[in-house]
């Protein structure tokens, strides 16, 4: 086999070699230096955590900037934490954070997100309904501000949002 491996290309050798022959091409000692699936999974988790943290910080900065601008022109801005004892939003008791903008008696719910998934829309709708129920007010508009719609079919997500009364403002060429 050593003589043959010198005479043929690796691609040609694959036709003759068995899986056992190929596995011997790397020694166990050499293989220990390769990343395992667990190593890659841990790295992915770290990258996702950093990305999520940056997203949270960006959302917070953006929210603070918008609030500062709007309060100076007479809009009331509130960030409320509502305890959802019945588990209406997440199917278990939890704290729900809601950003509210009020102007001339009109109430808007604003969701600022680093990315939007299709599955976020029903949750946003439920958060709005919970706010209406707890405060006895009618929300006039629901707006989601996001730079990224995380879905293969972004237009379908936008259509779904529109059918639920949710307006999406994104970095796409036009505002939906």
mmCIF file of C-alpha atoms in Angstrom:
data_model
loop_
_atom_site.group_PDB
_atom_site.id
_atom_site.type_symbol
_atom_site.label_atom_id
_atom_site.label_comp_id
_atom_site.label_asym_id
_atom_site.label_seq_id
_atom_site.Cartn_x
_atom_site.Cartn_y
_atom_site.Cartn_z
ATOM 1 C CA UNK A 1 0.000 0.000 0.000
ATOM 2 C CA UNK A 2 2.900 2.385 0.733
ATOM 3 C CA UNK A 3 4.244 1.918 -2.786
ATOM 4 C CA UNK A 4 0.816 2.428 -4.331
ATOM 5 C CA UNK A 5 0.112 5.582 -2.297
ATOM 6 C CA UNK A 6 3.201 7.148 -3.868
ATOM 7 C CA UNK A 7 1.979 6.378 -7.380
ATOM 8 C CA UNK A 8 -1.659 7.546 -7.207
ATOM 9 C CA UNK A 9 -3.430 10.708 -6.133
ATOM 10 C CA UNK A 10 -5.415 10.873 -2.915
ATOM 11 C CA UNK A 11 -8.645 10.923 -4.909
ATOM 12 C CA UNK A 12 -7.628 7.733 -6.721
ATOM 13 C CA UNK A 13 -6.499 6.121 -3.475
ATOM 14 C CA UNK A 14 -9.948 6.625 -1.960
ATOM 15 C CA UNK A 15 -11.268 4.126 -4.484
ATOM 16 C CA UNK A 16 -8.961 1.430 -3.140
ATOM 17 C CA UNK A 17 -8.691 2.257 0.529
ATOM 18 C CA UNK A 18 -11.184 1.084 3.142
ATOM 19 C CA UNK A 19 -12.523 3.284 5.955
ATOM 20 C CA UNK A 20 -10.096 1.524 8.265
ATOM 21 C CA UNK A 21 -7.170 2.376 5.955
ATOM 22 C CA UNK A 22 -8.202 6.048 5.839
ATOM 23 C CA UNK A 23 -8.615 6.295 9.601
ATOM 24 C CA UNK A 24 -4.978 5.167 9.980
ATOM 25 C CA UNK A 25 -3.786 8.220 8.034
ATOM 26 C CA UNK A 26 -4.052 10.285 11.196
ATOM 27 C CA UNK A 27 -2.560 8.958 14.371
ATOM 28 C CA UNK A 28 -4.493 9.096 17.616
ATOM 29 C CA UNK A 29 -1.979 11.585 18.950
ATOM 30 C CA UNK A 30 -2.498 13.852 15.937
ATOM 31 C CA UNK A 31 -6.282 13.536 16.192
ATOM 32 C CA UNK A 32 -6.204 14.829 19.786
ATOM 33 C CA UNK A 33 -5.241 18.228 18.399
ATOM 34 C CA UNK A 34 -8.431 18.486 16.309
ATOM 35 C CA UNK A 35 -11.495 20.238 17.684
ATOM 36 C CA UNK A 36 -14.221 17.904 18.881
ATOM 37 C CA UNK A 37 -17.944 18.456 18.349
ATOM 38 C CA UNK A 38 -18.122 19.533 22.001
ATOM 39 C CA UNK A 39 -15.333 22.075 21.448
ATOM 40 C CA UNK A 40 -17.139 23.526 18.440
ATOM 41 C CA UNK A 41 -20.428 23.594 20.338
ATOM 42 C CA UNK A 42 -18.794 25.465 23.247
ATOM 43 C CA UNK A 43 -17.265 27.965 20.827
ATOM 44 C CA UNK A 44 -20.630 28.500 19.126
ATOM 45 C CA UNK A 45 -22.206 29.134 22.538
ATOM 46 C CA UNK A 46 -19.546 31.708 23.392
ATOM 47 C CA UNK A 47 -19.990 33.492 20.054
ATOM 48 C CA UNK A 48 -23.776 33.469 20.437
ATOM 49 C CA UNK A 49 -23.491 34.846 23.981
ATOM 50 C CA UNK A 50 -21.238 37.673 22.832
ATOM 51 C CA UNK A 51 -23.594 38.440 19.933
ATOM 52 C CA UNK A 52 -26.620 38.376 22.203
ATOM 53 C CA UNK A 53 -24.926 40.676 24.696
ATOM 54 C CA UNK A 54 -23.950 43.114 21.960
ATOM 55 C CA UNK A 55 -27.535 42.987 20.702
ATOM 56 C CA UNK A 56 -28.883 43.751 24.185
ATOM 57 C CA UNK A 57 -26.457 46.636 24.585
ATOM 58 C CA UNK A 58 -27.338 47.983 21.116
ATOM 59 C CA UNK A 59 -31.063 47.702 21.839
ATOM 60 C CA UNK A 60 -30.625 49.533 25.120
ATOM 61 C CA UNK A 61 -28.573 52.315 23.512
ATOM 62 C CA UNK A 62 -31.076 52.690 20.698
ATOM 63 C CA UNK A 63 -33.995 52.705 23.152
ATOM 64 C CA UNK A 64 -32.338 55.360 25.325
ATOM 65 C CA UNK A 65 -31.653 57.534 22.291
ATOM 66 C CA UNK A 66 -35.222 57.305 21.008
ATOM 67 C CA UNK A 67 -36.617 58.037 24.478
ATOM 68 C CA UNK A 68 -34.415 61.096 24.831
ATOM 69 C CA UNK A 69 -35.602 62.483 21.485
ATOM 70 C CA UNK A 70 -39.288 61.748 22.057
ATOM 71 C CA UNK A 71 -39.505 63.056 25.616
ATOM 72 C CA UNK A 72 -38.162 66.417 24.440
ATOM 73 C CA UNK A 73 -41.112 66.787 22.042
ATOM 74 C CA UNK A 74 -43.757 65.926 24.598
ATOM 75 C CA UNK A 75 -44.183 62.190 24.234
ATOM 76 C CA UNK A 76 -44.559 60.084 27.357
ATOM 77 C CA UNK A 77 -42.156 57.155 27.403
ATOM 78 C CA UNK A 78 -42.500 54.237 29.805
ATOM 79 C CA UNK A 79 -40.718 50.962 30.318
ATOM 80 C CA UNK A 80 -42.888 48.657 32.413
ATOM 81 C CA UNK A 81 -42.287 45.273 33.939
ATOM 82 C CA UNK A 82 -45.567 43.389 34.348
ATOM 83 C CA UNK A 83 -45.731 40.165 36.333
ATOM 84 C CA UNK A 84 -47.670 37.630 34.259
ATOM 85 C CA UNK A 85 -48.927 35.436 37.071
ATOM 86 C CA UNK A 86 -51.129 33.276 34.809
ATOM 87 C CA UNK A 87 -48.392 32.558 32.265
ATOM 88 C CA UNK A 88 -50.371 34.106 29.403
ATOM 89 C CA UNK A 89 -47.331 35.199 27.375
ATOM 90 C CA UNK A 90 -44.761 32.427 27.945
ATOM 91 C CA UNK A 91 -47.052 29.663 29.279
ATOM 92 C CA UNK A 92 -45.510 30.034 32.727
ATOM 93 C CA UNK A 93 -45.446 32.854 35.280
ATOM 94 C CA UNK A 94 -42.822 35.419 34.318
ATOM 95 C CA UNK A 95 -41.891 39.068 34.234
ATOM 96 C CA UNK A 96 -42.765 40.806 30.971
ATOM 97 C CA UNK A 97 -40.913 43.933 29.866
ATOM 98 C CA UNK A 98 -42.881 46.361 27.713
ATOM 99 C CA UNK A 99 -41.855 49.684 26.165
ATOM 100 C CA UNK A 100 -44.771 52.120 25.822
ATOM 101 C CA UNK A 101 -45.020 55.450 24.013
ATOM 102 C CA UNK A 102 -48.058 57.676 24.659
ATOM 103 C CA UNK A 103 -48.954 60.818 22.722
ATOM 104 C CA UNK A 104 -52.319 62.610 22.669
ATOM 105 C CA UNK A 105 -54.058 59.603 24.223
ATOM 106 C CA UNK A 106 -52.634 57.168 21.643
ATOM 107 C CA UNK A 107 -50.732 54.240 23.108
ATOM 108 C CA UNK A 108 -48.000 52.438 21.174
ATOM 109 C CA UNK A 109 -46.071 49.345 22.151
ATOM 110 C CA UNK A 110 -42.502 49.456 20.859
ATOM 111 C CA UNK A 111 -40.323 46.355 20.630
ATOM 112 C CA UNK A 112 -36.664 47.001 19.854
ATOM 113 C CA UNK A 113 -34.941 43.756 18.902
ATOM 114 C CA UNK A 114 -31.509 42.840 17.553
ATOM 115 C CA UNK A 115 -33.253 40.269 15.349
ATOM 116 C CA UNK A 116 -36.823 39.122 14.790
ATOM 117 C CA UNK A 117 -37.955 35.531 14.319
ATOM 118 C CA UNK A 118 -41.375 34.455 13.118
ATOM 119 C CA UNK A 119 -41.992 32.889 16.531
ATOM 120 C CA UNK A 120 -41.520 36.296 18.203
ATOM 121 C CA UNK A 121 -44.675 37.739 16.648
ATOM 122 C CA UNK A 122 -47.277 35.819 18.719
ATOM 123 C CA UNK A 123 -45.306 36.673 21.878
ATOM 124 C CA UNK A 124 -45.294 40.386 20.992
ATOM 125 C CA UNK A 125 -49.045 40.198 20.366
ATOM 126 C CA UNK A 126 -49.624 38.449 23.712
ATOM 127 C CA UNK A 127 -47.467 41.005 25.538
ATOM 128 C CA UNK A 128 -49.640 43.742 24.056
ATOM 129 C CA UNK A 129 -52.852 41.974 25.060
ATOM 130 C CA UNK A 130 -51.525 41.474 28.600
ATOM 131 C CA UNK A 131 -50.639 45.176 28.846
ATOM 132 C CA UNK A 132 -54.120 46.160 27.629
ATOM 133 C CA UNK A 133 -55.789 43.846 30.149
ATOM 134 C CA UNK A 134 -53.635 44.912 33.119
ATOM 135 C CA UNK A 135 -53.928 48.651 32.384
ATOM 136 C CA UNK A 136 -57.435 48.837 30.925
ATOM 137 C CA UNK A 137 -56.241 50.666 27.806
ATOM 138 C CA UNK A 138 -56.428 50.055 24.077
ATOM 139 C CA UNK A 139 -53.074 49.904 22.294
ATOM 140 C CA UNK A 140 -53.349 51.842 19.034
ATOM 141 C CA UNK A 141 -50.186 50.576 17.382
ATOM 142 C CA UNK A 142 -47.522 47.888 17.809
ATOM 143 C CA UNK A 143 -44.131 48.636 16.258
ATOM 144 C CA UNK A 144 -41.119 46.331 16.051
ATOM 145 C CA UNK A 145 -37.767 47.946 15.249
ATOM 146 C CA UNK A 146 -35.134 45.455 14.129
ATOM 147 C CA UNK A 147 -32.148 45.415 11.785
ATOM 148 C CA UNK A 148 -32.616 41.742 10.909
ATOM 149 C CA UNK A 149 -35.498 39.350 10.249
ATOM 150 C CA UNK A 150 -34.120 35.890 10.968
ATOM 151 C CA UNK A 151 -36.180 33.848 8.518
ATOM 152 C CA UNK A 152 -35.666 32.423 5.049
ATOM 153 C CA UNK A 153 -38.984 33.972 3.982
ATOM 154 C CA UNK A 154 -38.789 37.524 5.329
ATOM 155 C CA UNK A 155 -41.768 38.690 3.254
ATOM 156 C CA UNK A 156 -43.949 36.039 4.891
ATOM 157 C CA UNK A 157 -42.877 37.200 8.345
ATOM 158 C CA UNK A 158 -43.747 40.785 7.401
ATOM 159 C CA UNK A 159 -47.137 39.671 6.011
ATOM 160 C CA UNK A 160 -47.808 37.681 9.198
ATOM 161 C CA UNK A 161 -46.902 40.718 11.304
ATOM 162 C CA UNK A 162 -49.192 42.964 9.260
ATOM 163 C CA UNK A 163 -52.088 40.511 9.679
ATOM 164 C CA UNK A 164 -51.516 40.668 13.461
ATOM 165 C CA UNK A 165 -51.496 44.469 13.484
ATOM 166 C CA UNK A 166 -47.729 44.694 13.986
ATOM 167 C CA UNK A 167 -45.647 47.142 11.960
ATOM 168 C CA UNK A 168 -42.035 46.137 11.324
ATOM 169 C CA UNK A 169 -39.377 48.777 10.809
ATOM 170 C CA UNK A 170 -36.175 47.193 9.550
ATOM 171 C CA UNK A 171 -32.981 47.866 7.671
ATOM 172 C CA UNK A 172 -34.511 46.477 4.496
ATOM 173 C CA UNK A 173 -34.789 48.961 1.626
ATOM 174 C CA UNK A 174 -38.350 49.925 2.451
ATOM 175 C CA UNK A 175 -40.276 50.185 5.684
ATOM 176 C CA UNK A 176 -42.901 47.483 6.097
#
